[in-house]
């Protein structure tokens, strides 16, 4: 085909071809990434036929079946589906690789985990599949566990040994939920298989290990960061899912307001100083730093990072992995990095006085430094660094800004409803409400798309403190936290709670979520 030849020569992309075919055949383009397909619709066409013909059933309305196809001119595929289903078919166009990936994702549960467990228990199979056979039930079971996690948008998969069984739990939108209990007899085989996939030492069960699993789901390439920890009932395994394809390095996508976007963009264009992002583990600090780096002009600047671990590879940025076992710590790495003529430096985390001192001095000698710190709020970074041993006068001169953040669950857009008691709830809250915008609260009623939770996805809530000249005095002569807080209030820098409340009033999240993560 001419289109495939042009793609293979690199002249056009699959999306360009798909748009051209859609225009030429007067069919619509379909966004398969954000399309929810009912299980009943999927069951109309078996997986093997869908792969063979490269079609995916999208929806059914009476006797009309809507198909996503890579080639809307493929009449044979349409005729075959009409003959197989007995329905009339209309087509929508999708890029070929996107279509194949969607087929793999939506048919991923064609063999259930329970069926695989029954097969393993019936046959007593504990084969790890070292021969590379993808047909081994244990391989299929572990792949299915990971696939189920990716499909459910989980961030972490926990494999937790207990006295009588192996518990699988998955973290969705920051909340852990129990998924499945696996017989204890399968624990050694599952543990060994996951360690084998992560290229870990199978014989070492007494010390923690870290590794990575490269996993393919259709045309998506996903990394899993694997950590093992010995417990009294066996090795606990946690797999963090790093889906680079789902990562949007845009401040708007992270939940920054237009005002905050402008403030942050201004901050990262400064030639020197240190910008800190604070918050607990799992609050999205690393993603915010990656987004800031992606907005720095790496073509004209020398950009380096020190990370533990490197979560995502970024073009034109030199990234270094911390390895304390060979003496490569944040402090030693930063000392060496400063001899590499950097303009911008990302230090994954400030953990000790030496790293903090080096980062501050780098910021004072003409470098722009990004880093993270574990504190409850943005303001807490100041006494935390002074407690580490940083001189207040050095801190006031080097620190440019502190961004505090948390992640809140977003209301499911398909079942979002206005709350009837908004006025009374807001009155009881006794909080200052924004003058502009609605004073209406929202919630999710629960639907199949969000698994009846009322939430789908997460958004950030933020507070940004610019270290202005007015703050230098209270930092140096104290630090006087109350004086700093009063100046911040006068300069109209919203707190994290105020940012969350505004997003609750705009229907992005619920008031309960804001109170849960901020404590009010």
Short mmCIF file of C-alpha atoms in Angstrom, two decimals:
data_model
loop_
_atom_site.label_atom_id
_atom_site.label_comp_id
_atom_site.label_asym_id
_atom_site.label_seq_id
_atom_site.Cartn_x
_atom_site.Cartn_y
_atom_site.Cartn_z
CA UNK A 1 0.00 0.00 0.00
CA UNK A 2 1.19 3.51 -0.81
CA UNK A 3 0.41 4.77 2.69
CA UNK A 4 2.41 1.98 4.37
CA UNK A 5 5.33 2.63 2.02
CA UNK A 6 5.34 6.33 2.93
CA UNK A 7 5.27 5.44 6.65
CA UNK A 8 8.16 2.96 6.30
CA UNK A 9 10.20 5.61 4.45
CA UNK A 10 9.54 8.06 7.29
CA UNK A 11 7.75 10.63 5.13
CA UNK A 12 4.50 10.55 7.12
CA UNK A 13 3.23 9.18 10.43
CA UNK A 14 0.39 6.73 11.02
CA UNK A 15 -1.77 9.57 12.35
CA UNK A 16 -1.30 11.55 9.15
CA UNK A 17 -2.30 8.51 7.08
CA UNK A 18 -5.32 7.83 9.32
CA UNK A 19 -6.53 11.45 8.99
CA UNK A 20 -6.10 11.31 5.20
CA UNK A 21 -8.02 8.01 4.93
CA UNK A 22 -10.78 9.34 7.19
CA UNK A 23 -11.13 12.48 5.08
CA UNK A 24 -11.08 10.51 1.83
CA UNK A 25 -13.75 8.04 2.96
CA UNK A 26 -15.79 10.64 4.90
CA UNK A 27 -15.49 8.69 8.15
CA UNK A 28 -14.81 10.06 11.65
CA UNK A 29 -11.55 9.67 13.56
CA UNK A 30 -11.93 7.87 16.90
CA UNK A 31 -9.83 8.50 20.04
CA UNK A 32 -9.30 4.95 21.33
CA UNK A 33 -7.19 6.09 24.28
CA UNK A 34 -10.14 7.81 25.98
CA UNK A 35 -12.94 5.55 24.70
CA UNK A 36 -14.72 3.22 27.15
CA UNK A 37 -16.03 0.04 25.48
CA UNK A 38 -18.70 -2.12 27.09
CA UNK A 39 -17.82 -5.80 27.65
CA UNK A 40 -20.98 -6.84 25.79
CA UNK A 41 -19.76 -4.97 22.71
CA UNK A 42 -16.31 -6.58 22.89
CA UNK A 43 -17.86 -10.06 23.15
CA UNK A 44 -19.43 -9.66 19.66
CA UNK A 45 -16.04 -10.16 18.00
CA UNK A 46 -13.48 -12.72 19.28
CA UNK A 47 -9.94 -11.56 19.95
CA UNK A 48 -8.36 -13.66 17.17
CA UNK A 49 -10.73 -12.20 14.56
CA UNK A 50 -10.17 -8.65 15.82
CA UNK A 51 -6.38 -9.06 15.50
CA UNK A 52 -6.65 -10.77 12.10
CA UNK A 53 -8.84 -8.06 10.57
CA UNK A 54 -7.47 -5.17 12.67
CA UNK A 55 -10.89 -4.05 13.85
CA UNK A 56 -12.28 -3.14 17.26
CA UNK A 57 -15.98 -2.93 18.16
CA UNK A 58 -16.58 0.46 19.76
CA UNK A 59 -20.33 0.67 20.39
CA UNK A 60 -23.65 -0.85 19.41
CA UNK A 61 -26.92 0.98 18.85
CA UNK A 62 -29.78 -1.35 18.04
CA UNK A 63 -28.71 -3.25 14.93
CA UNK A 64 -25.84 -0.89 14.10
CA UNK A 65 -22.32 -1.83 15.22
CA UNK A 66 -19.62 0.86 15.12
CA UNK A 67 -16.14 -0.46 14.28
CA UNK A 68 -12.75 1.19 14.68
CA UNK A 69 -10.64 0.22 11.67
CA UNK A 70 -7.15 1.06 10.43
CA UNK A 71 -8.24 0.88 6.78
CA UNK A 72 -11.78 2.15 6.10
CA UNK A 73 -11.42 0.90 2.49
CA UNK A 74 -11.13 -2.73 3.64
CA UNK A 75 -14.56 -3.95 2.47
CA UNK A 76 -13.66 -7.62 3.15
CA UNK A 77 -13.17 -6.89 6.87
CA UNK A 78 -16.52 -5.08 7.08
CA UNK A 79 -18.33 -7.89 5.22
CA UNK A 80 -16.73 -10.51 7.49
CA UNK A 81 -17.86 -8.71 10.64
CA UNK A 82 -21.39 -8.20 9.29
CA UNK A 83 -21.58 -11.91 8.46
CA UNK A 84 -20.18 -12.91 11.86
CA UNK A 85 -22.41 -10.65 13.97
CA UNK A 86 -25.53 -10.35 11.82
CA UNK A 87 -25.41 -6.57 12.37
CA UNK A 88 -24.99 -3.59 10.10
CA UNK A 89 -21.56 -2.00 10.44
CA UNK A 90 -20.42 1.63 10.35
CA UNK A 91 -16.71 2.45 10.55
CA UNK A 92 -14.50 4.99 12.25
CA UNK A 93 -10.81 5.39 11.49
CA UNK A 94 -7.87 4.98 13.90
CA UNK A 95 -4.06 4.83 13.41
CA UNK A 96 -2.95 1.21 12.97
CA UNK A 97 -0.57 0.95 15.96
CA UNK A 98 -3.04 2.77 18.21
CA UNK A 99 -5.72 0.30 17.10
CA UNK A 100 -3.54 -2.77 17.78
CA UNK A 101 -2.66 -1.39 21.21
CA UNK A 102 -6.34 -0.77 21.99
CA UNK A 103 -7.24 -4.34 20.94
CA UNK A 104 -4.58 -5.73 23.29
CA UNK A 105 -5.75 -3.51 26.14
CA UNK A 106 -9.46 -4.18 25.82
CA UNK A 107 -9.12 -7.92 25.30
CA UNK A 108 -6.48 -8.25 28.03
CA UNK A 109 -8.94 -9.94 30.40
CA UNK A 110 -9.98 -12.60 27.90
CA UNK A 111 -8.29 -15.14 30.20
CA UNK A 112 -9.17 -14.30 33.78
CA UNK A 113 -6.73 -14.52 36.67
CA UNK A 114 -9.10 -16.92 38.42
CA UNK A 115 -9.02 -19.27 35.43
CA UNK A 116 -5.23 -19.29 35.49
CA UNK A 117 -5.20 -19.94 39.25
CA UNK A 118 -7.59 -22.87 38.79
CA UNK A 119 -5.34 -24.29 36.06
CA UNK A 120 -2.23 -23.93 38.22
CA UNK A 121 -3.85 -25.50 41.28
CA UNK A 122 -5.35 -28.37 39.23
CA UNK A 123 -2.05 -29.27 37.56
CA UNK A 124 0.26 -28.35 40.40
CA UNK A 125 2.35 -26.33 37.94
CA UNK A 126 5.21 -24.24 39.33
CA UNK A 127 7.16 -23.85 36.07
CA UNK A 128 8.70 -20.39 35.83
CA UNK A 129 9.02 -20.61 32.08
CA UNK A 130 12.81 -20.20 31.95
CA UNK A 131 12.66 -21.86 28.55
CA UNK A 132 11.03 -18.68 27.26
CA UNK A 133 7.67 -20.29 26.52
CA UNK A 134 4.90 -17.72 26.80
CA UNK A 135 2.40 -20.57 27.25
CA UNK A 136 3.54 -21.51 30.76
CA UNK A 137 0.59 -20.79 33.12
CA UNK A 138 2.84 -19.03 35.66
CA UNK A 139 4.11 -16.66 32.97
CA UNK A 140 0.56 -15.96 31.85
CA UNK A 141 -0.57 -15.37 35.43
CA UNK A 142 2.19 -12.85 36.21
CA UNK A 143 1.68 -11.09 32.88
CA UNK A 144 -2.05 -10.95 33.55
CA UNK A 145 -1.52 -9.41 37.01
CA UNK A 146 0.63 -6.65 35.48
CA UNK A 147 -1.75 -6.14 32.55
CA UNK A 148 -4.72 -5.88 34.91
CA UNK A 149 -2.86 -3.20 36.86
CA UNK A 150 -2.03 -1.18 33.76
CA UNK A 151 -5.61 -1.49 32.53
CA UNK A 152 -6.95 -0.23 35.86
CA UNK A 153 -4.60 2.82 35.82
CA UNK A 154 -2.86 1.69 39.01
CA UNK A 155 0.39 3.28 40.13
CA UNK A 156 1.62 0.42 42.33
CA UNK A 157 1.02 -3.35 42.51
CA UNK A 158 1.64 -4.87 45.95
CA UNK A 159 2.38 -8.60 46.24
CA UNK A 160 2.05 -9.18 50.00
CA UNK A 161 2.77 -12.54 51.67
CA UNK A 162 0.56 -13.51 54.60
CA UNK A 163 0.42 -16.56 56.83
CA UNK A 164 -2.21 -18.43 54.80
CA UNK A 165 -2.26 -16.75 51.39
CA UNK A 166 -0.59 -14.26 49.04
CA UNK A 167 -2.50 -10.98 48.81
CA UNK A 168 -2.44 -8.80 45.66
CA UNK A 169 -3.38 -5.16 46.21
CA UNK A 170 -3.31 -2.28 43.75
CA UNK A 171 -3.12 1.46 44.34
CA UNK A 172 -5.59 3.37 42.17
CA UNK A 173 -5.66 7.18 42.42
CA UNK A 174 -3.68 7.00 45.66
CA UNK A 175 -5.97 4.49 47.42
CA UNK A 176 -5.02 0.83 47.99
CA UNK A 177 -7.68 -1.78 47.23
CA UNK A 178 -7.55 -5.56 47.71
CA UNK A 179 -7.75 -7.28 44.36
CA UNK A 180 -7.25 -11.01 44.81
CA UNK A 181 -6.08 -13.67 47.26
CA UNK A 182 -3.75 -16.34 45.86
CA UNK A 183 -3.17 -19.75 47.50
CA UNK A 184 -0.03 -19.86 49.64
CA UNK A 185 1.33 -22.83 47.69
CA UNK A 186 1.83 -20.59 44.62
CA UNK A 187 3.75 -17.90 46.52
CA UNK A 188 7.29 -19.26 45.86
CA UNK A 189 6.64 -19.61 42.13
CA UNK A 190 5.05 -16.15 41.73
CA UNK A 191 7.81 -14.49 43.76
CA UNK A 192 10.51 -16.27 41.77
CA UNK A 193 8.86 -15.45 38.43
CA UNK A 194 8.57 -11.73 39.21
CA UNK A 195 12.19 -11.64 40.42
CA UNK A 196 13.26 -13.41 37.23
CA UNK A 197 11.40 -10.82 35.12
CA UNK A 198 13.16 -8.03 37.06
CA UNK A 199 16.57 -9.72 36.61
CA UNK A 200 17.05 -10.12 40.38
CA UNK A 201 18.98 -12.80 42.28
CA UNK A 202 16.53 -15.68 42.81
CA UNK A 203 18.61 -17.31 45.56
CA UNK A 204 18.93 -14.16 47.69
CA UNK A 205 15.90 -13.93 49.97
CA UNK A 206 17.39 -12.30 53.06
CA UNK A 207 18.18 -8.81 51.77
CA UNK A 208 16.14 -6.22 49.82
CA UNK A 209 16.65 -5.98 46.06
CA UNK A 210 15.69 -3.45 43.39
CA UNK A 211 15.18 -4.04 39.67
CA UNK A 212 13.15 -3.15 36.59
CA UNK A 213 10.72 -5.03 34.35
CA UNK A 214 10.32 -3.78 30.75
CA UNK A 215 6.75 -4.70 29.79
CA UNK A 216 4.98 -4.44 26.43
CA UNK A 217 1.22 -3.97 26.16
CA UNK A 218 0.27 -3.65 22.51
CA UNK A 219 2.33 -0.76 21.16
CA UNK A 220 2.93 0.68 24.63
CA UNK A 221 6.28 0.18 26.35
CA UNK A 222 5.99 0.35 30.12
CA UNK A 223 8.65 0.11 32.82
CA UNK A 224 7.95 -1.37 36.23
CA UNK A 225 10.24 -0.45 39.11
CA UNK A 226 10.45 -3.51 41.35
CA UNK A 227 11.38 -3.59 45.04
CA UNK A 228 11.61 -6.71 47.22
CA UNK A 229 11.69 -6.78 51.03
CA UNK A 230 12.06 -9.84 53.29
CA UNK A 231 9.17 -10.27 55.76
CA UNK A 232 8.28 -12.97 58.28
CA UNK A 233 6.00 -14.72 55.74
CA UNK A 234 8.21 -14.34 52.66
CA UNK A 235 9.36 -11.61 50.30
CA UNK A 236 7.07 -8.62 49.82
CA UNK A 237 7.20 -7.22 46.27
CA UNK A 238 6.02 -3.79 45.18
CA UNK A 239 5.98 -2.88 41.48
CA UNK A 240 5.63 0.80 40.56
CA UNK A 241 4.21 1.28 37.06
CA UNK A 242 6.02 3.94 35.04
CA UNK A 243 3.99 4.56 31.90
CA UNK A 244 5.88 7.19 29.93
CA UNK A 245 3.13 7.22 27.29
CA UNK A 246 0.62 8.39 29.91
CA UNK A 247 2.94 11.11 31.20
CA UNK A 248 1.99 14.62 30.07
CA UNK A 249 4.78 17.06 30.87
CA UNK A 250 2.54 20.11 30.86
CA UNK A 251 1.79 22.33 33.85
CA UNK A 252 -1.87 22.56 32.83
CA UNK A 253 -2.18 18.75 32.74
CA UNK A 254 -0.75 18.59 36.28
CA UNK A 255 -3.49 20.86 37.61
CA UNK A 256 -1.71 24.22 37.79
CA UNK A 257 -4.01 27.22 37.42
CA UNK A 258 -3.24 29.77 34.70
CA UNK A 259 -1.85 32.13 37.36
CA UNK A 260 0.39 29.45 38.87
CA UNK A 261 1.58 28.38 35.41
CA UNK A 262 2.72 31.92 34.73
CA UNK A 263 4.47 32.12 38.10
CA UNK A 264 6.31 28.82 37.62
CA UNK A 265 7.28 29.62 34.01
CA UNK A 266 8.79 32.88 35.26
CA UNK A 267 10.69 31.08 38.02
CA UNK A 268 12.28 28.44 35.78
CA UNK A 269 13.53 31.07 33.34
CA UNK A 270 15.76 32.61 36.01
CA UNK A 271 19.49 32.05 35.46
CA UNK A 272 20.26 30.93 39.02
CA UNK A 273 18.72 30.05 42.38
CA UNK A 274 17.18 26.93 43.87
CA UNK A 275 13.55 25.87 43.42
CA UNK A 276 12.26 23.21 45.83
CA UNK A 277 9.21 20.97 45.44
CA UNK A 278 7.91 19.61 48.74
CA UNK A 279 5.37 16.99 49.74
CA UNK A 280 5.12 13.39 50.98
CA UNK A 281 6.12 10.30 49.01
CA UNK A 282 3.82 9.73 46.04
CA UNK A 283 2.59 13.33 45.81
CA UNK A 284 3.90 13.86 42.26
CA UNK A 285 7.05 15.87 43.09
CA UNK A 286 9.19 14.08 40.49
CA UNK A 287 6.60 14.65 37.74
CA UNK A 288 6.53 18.37 38.56
CA UNK A 289 10.33 18.51 38.34
CA UNK A 290 10.34 16.63 35.00
CA UNK A 291 7.74 19.07 33.69
CA UNK A 292 9.88 22.02 34.79
CA UNK A 293 12.93 20.48 33.07
CA UNK A 294 10.96 19.86 29.87
CA UNK A 295 10.16 23.58 29.78
CA UNK A 296 13.83 24.54 30.08
CA UNK A 297 15.50 25.14 26.72
CA UNK A 298 17.93 22.21 26.71
CA UNK A 299 19.25 23.13 23.24
CA UNK A 300 20.84 26.30 24.59
CA UNK A 301 21.59 25.11 28.14
CA UNK A 302 23.58 22.30 29.71
CA UNK A 303 21.15 20.27 31.84
CA UNK A 304 22.11 17.48 34.26
CA UNK A 305 20.17 15.37 36.77
CA UNK A 306 21.08 13.21 39.77
CA UNK A 307 18.28 10.73 40.44
CA UNK A 308 17.51 7.69 42.57
CA UNK A 309 16.18 6.03 40.51
CA UNK A 310 15.93 7.47 36.98
CA UNK A 311 12.20 7.12 36.30
CA UNK A 312 11.93 8.52 32.77
CA UNK A 313 14.53 9.16 30.09
CA UNK A 314 14.48 12.71 28.72
CA UNK A 315 16.08 13.87 25.45
CA UNK A 316 19.12 16.20 25.53
CA UNK A 317 19.38 15.88 29.32
CA UNK A 318 22.24 13.96 30.92
CA UNK A 319 20.81 11.82 33.72
CA UNK A 320 22.92 10.09 36.39
CA UNK A 321 21.81 7.22 38.61
CA UNK A 322 22.73 7.40 42.30
CA UNK A 323 24.51 4.27 43.57
CA UNK A 324 25.49 4.51 47.23
CA UNK A 325 27.11 1.03 47.13
CA UNK A 326 29.98 2.40 45.01
CA UNK A 327 30.09 5.78 46.74
CA UNK A 328 27.95 7.61 44.18
CA UNK A 329 25.75 9.61 46.56
CA UNK A 330 23.84 12.83 45.88
CA UNK A 331 26.64 14.82 47.53
CA UNK A 332 29.53 13.17 45.65
CA UNK A 333 27.58 13.21 42.38
CA UNK A 334 26.74 16.90 42.77
CA UNK A 335 30.37 17.73 43.52
CA UNK A 336 31.48 15.94 40.33
CA UNK A 337 28.61 17.35 38.29
CA UNK A 338 29.61 20.94 39.06
CA UNK A 339 32.82 20.30 37.08
CA UNK A 340 30.74 19.39 33.99
CA UNK A 341 29.84 23.02 33.17
CA UNK A 342 26.10 22.76 33.98
CA UNK A 343 23.53 25.52 33.60
CA UNK A 344 20.60 23.64 35.14
CA UNK A 345 20.84 20.87 37.75
CA UNK A 346 18.14 18.57 39.11
CA UNK A 347 19.01 16.89 42.42
CA UNK A 348 16.45 14.14 43.03
CA UNK A 349 16.22 14.74 46.78
CA UNK A 350 17.99 16.73 49.49
CA UNK A 351 18.59 14.17 52.24
CA UNK A 352 21.53 15.51 54.25
CA UNK A 353 23.45 18.64 55.16
CA UNK A 354 26.25 18.07 52.64
CA UNK A 355 23.86 17.77 49.69
CA UNK A 356 21.85 20.79 50.88
CA UNK A 357 24.99 22.89 51.34
CA UNK A 358 26.34 21.99 47.89
CA UNK A 359 22.95 22.70 46.26
CA UNK A 360 22.73 26.12 47.94
CA UNK A 361 26.26 27.07 46.92
CA UNK A 362 25.61 25.88 43.35
CA UNK A 363 22.56 28.16 43.25
CA UNK A 364 24.71 31.08 44.44
CA UNK A 365 27.39 30.49 41.79
CA UNK A 366 25.19 30.93 38.74
CA UNK A 367 23.32 27.63 38.46
CA UNK A 368 19.58 26.97 38.41
CA UNK A 369 18.92 24.07 40.79
CA UNK A 370 15.74 21.97 41.15
CA UNK A 371 15.25 19.54 44.02
CA UNK A 372 12.70 17.95 46.38
CA UNK A 373 12.29 17.93 50.13
CA UNK A 374 9.93 15.96 52.36
CA UNK A 375 7.90 18.48 54.38
CA UNK A 376 4.21 18.90 55.17
CA UNK A 377 3.88 22.22 53.33
CA UNK A 378 5.93 24.70 51.35
CA UNK A 379 6.65 26.90 54.37
CA UNK A 380 8.07 23.91 56.27
CA UNK A 381 11.04 23.77 53.88
CA UNK A 382 12.66 26.82 55.51
CA UNK A 383 13.00 25.51 59.11
CA UNK A 384 13.77 22.03 57.72
CA UNK A 385 16.82 23.26 55.80
CA UNK A 386 18.01 25.39 58.71
CA UNK A 387 17.61 22.34 60.96
CA UNK A 388 19.83 20.44 58.50
CA UNK A 389 22.57 22.97 59.16
CA UNK A 390 22.12 25.52 56.35
CA UNK A 391 23.01 29.03 57.49
CA UNK A 392 19.90 31.30 57.35
CA UNK A 393 21.74 34.04 55.41
CA UNK A 394 22.81 31.43 52.80
CA UNK A 395 19.27 30.08 52.55
CA UNK A 396 17.71 33.54 52.08
CA UNK A 397 20.15 34.35 49.28
CA UNK A 398 19.97 31.04 47.39
CA UNK A 399 16.32 29.97 47.73
CA UNK A 400 14.13 31.29 44.88
CA UNK A 401 10.82 29.52 45.53
CA UNK A 402 9.17 26.55 47.22
CA UNK A 403 6.30 24.62 45.63
CA UNK A 404 4.22 22.50 48.02
CA UNK A 405 1.89 19.94 46.50
CA UNK A 406 -0.53 17.06 47.08
CA UNK A 407 -2.55 14.84 44.75
CA UNK A 408 -6.35 14.68 45.01
CA UNK A 409 -8.67 12.30 43.19
CA UNK A 410 -10.57 13.88 40.30
CA UNK A 411 -14.35 13.53 39.98
CA UNK A 412 -15.35 11.08 37.25
CA UNK A 413 -16.56 13.26 34.33
CA UNK A 414 -19.18 10.68 33.30
CA UNK A 415 -21.08 10.68 36.60
CA UNK A 416 -20.34 14.17 37.98
CA UNK A 417 -23.36 15.73 39.70
CA UNK A 418 -23.95 18.98 41.58
CA UNK A 419 -24.44 18.65 45.35
CA UNK A 420 -27.70 19.91 46.80
CA UNK A 421 -26.24 20.92 50.17
CA UNK A 422 -23.39 23.08 48.83
CA UNK A 423 -24.45 26.27 50.63
CA UNK A 424 -24.75 24.67 54.08
CA UNK A 425 -21.45 22.74 53.70
CA UNK A 426 -19.59 25.87 52.65
CA UNK A 427 -21.16 27.84 55.51
CA UNK A 428 -20.04 25.21 58.03
CA UNK A 429 -16.55 25.28 56.53
CA UNK A 430 -16.15 28.94 57.55
CA UNK A 431 -13.46 29.42 54.89
CA UNK A 432 -12.84 32.46 52.74
CA UNK A 433 -14.46 31.73 49.37
CA UNK A 434 -13.09 33.19 46.13
CA UNK A 435 -15.00 36.22 44.92
CA UNK A 436 -14.98 35.06 41.31
CA UNK A 437 -16.39 31.75 40.09
CA UNK A 438 -19.24 29.53 41.30
CA UNK A 439 -19.98 28.58 44.90
CA UNK A 440 -21.17 25.09 44.01
CA UNK A 441 -19.74 21.75 45.19
CA UNK A 442 -19.69 18.59 43.09
CA UNK A 443 -19.35 14.85 43.57
CA UNK A 444 -19.31 11.62 41.56
CA UNK A 445 -22.43 9.45 41.67
CA UNK A 446 -20.48 6.33 40.65
CA UNK A 447 -20.62 4.50 37.34
CA UNK A 448 -19.00 1.63 35.47
CA UNK A 449 -16.33 3.89 34.02
CA UNK A 450 -14.97 4.77 37.50
CA UNK A 451 -15.75 1.37 39.06
CA UNK A 452 -18.52 3.04 41.12
CA UNK A 453 -16.04 5.11 43.13
CA UNK A 454 -17.08 8.51 41.74
CA UNK A 455 -13.41 9.31 41.05
CA UNK A 456 -11.22 8.82 38.00
CA UNK A 457 -7.68 10.12 37.73
CA UNK A 458 -5.86 12.62 39.93
CA UNK A 459 -4.98 16.29 39.88
CA UNK A 460 -2.52 18.34 41.89
CA UNK A 461 -3.21 21.07 44.38
CA UNK A 462 -0.37 23.49 45.01
CA UNK A 463 0.99 26.38 47.02
CA UNK A 464 3.87 28.45 45.65
CA UNK A 465 5.99 30.67 47.88
CA UNK A 466 8.23 33.17 46.11
CA UNK A 467 11.16 34.09 48.34
CA UNK A 468 10.94 37.86 47.91
CA UNK A 469 13.16 40.53 49.50
CA UNK A 470 10.54 41.07 52.21
CA UNK A 471 11.04 37.48 53.39
CA UNK A 472 14.82 37.72 53.79
CA UNK A 473 14.64 39.46 57.18
CA UNK A 474 12.27 36.94 58.89
CA UNK A 475 14.36 34.04 57.46
CA UNK A 476 17.74 35.41 58.60
CA UNK A 477 16.56 36.61 62.04
CA UNK A 478 14.68 33.49 63.09
CA UNK A 479 13.29 31.94 61.15
CA UNK A 480 10.12 33.75 62.21
CA UNK A 481 7.48 31.48 60.64
CA UNK A 482 4.50 33.61 61.73
CA UNK A 483 6.06 36.74 60.23
CA UNK A 484 6.78 34.85 57.00
CA UNK A 485 3.20 33.57 56.94
CA UNK A 486 1.83 37.10 57.38
CA UNK A 487 3.95 38.44 54.50
CA UNK A 488 2.86 35.55 52.26
CA UNK A 489 -0.78 36.31 53.08
CA UNK A 490 -0.31 40.01 52.22
CA UNK A 491 1.35 39.09 48.91
CA UNK A 492 -1.72 37.03 47.94
CA UNK A 493 -0.01 33.64 47.66
CA UNK A 494 -2.83 31.06 48.04
CA UNK A 495 -2.32 28.14 50.42
CA UNK A 496 -2.69 24.55 49.31
CA UNK A 497 -6.11 24.36 50.95
CA UNK A 498 -7.29 27.51 49.16
CA UNK A 499 -6.10 26.10 45.81
CA UNK A 500 -7.89 22.83 46.57
CA UNK A 501 -11.09 24.64 47.58
CA UNK A 502 -11.09 26.58 44.31
CA UNK A 503 -10.71 23.30 42.38
CA UNK A 504 -13.54 21.75 44.39
CA UNK A 505 -15.78 24.70 43.49
CA UNK A 506 -14.79 24.30 39.82
CA UNK A 507 -15.86 20.65 39.84
CA UNK A 508 -12.37 19.14 39.50
CA UNK A 509 -12.41 17.34 42.86
CA UNK A 510 -14.55 17.04 45.98
CA UNK A 511 -14.26 19.04 49.18
CA UNK A 512 -13.77 15.77 51.09
CA UNK A 513 -10.67 14.98 48.98
CA UNK A 514 -9.19 18.41 49.69
CA UNK A 515 -9.78 18.01 53.42
CA UNK A 516 -8.35 14.47 53.33
CA UNK A 517 -4.99 15.47 51.86
CA UNK A 518 -4.57 18.88 53.50
CA UNK A 519 -6.18 18.32 56.87
CA UNK A 520 -8.13 21.53 56.32
#
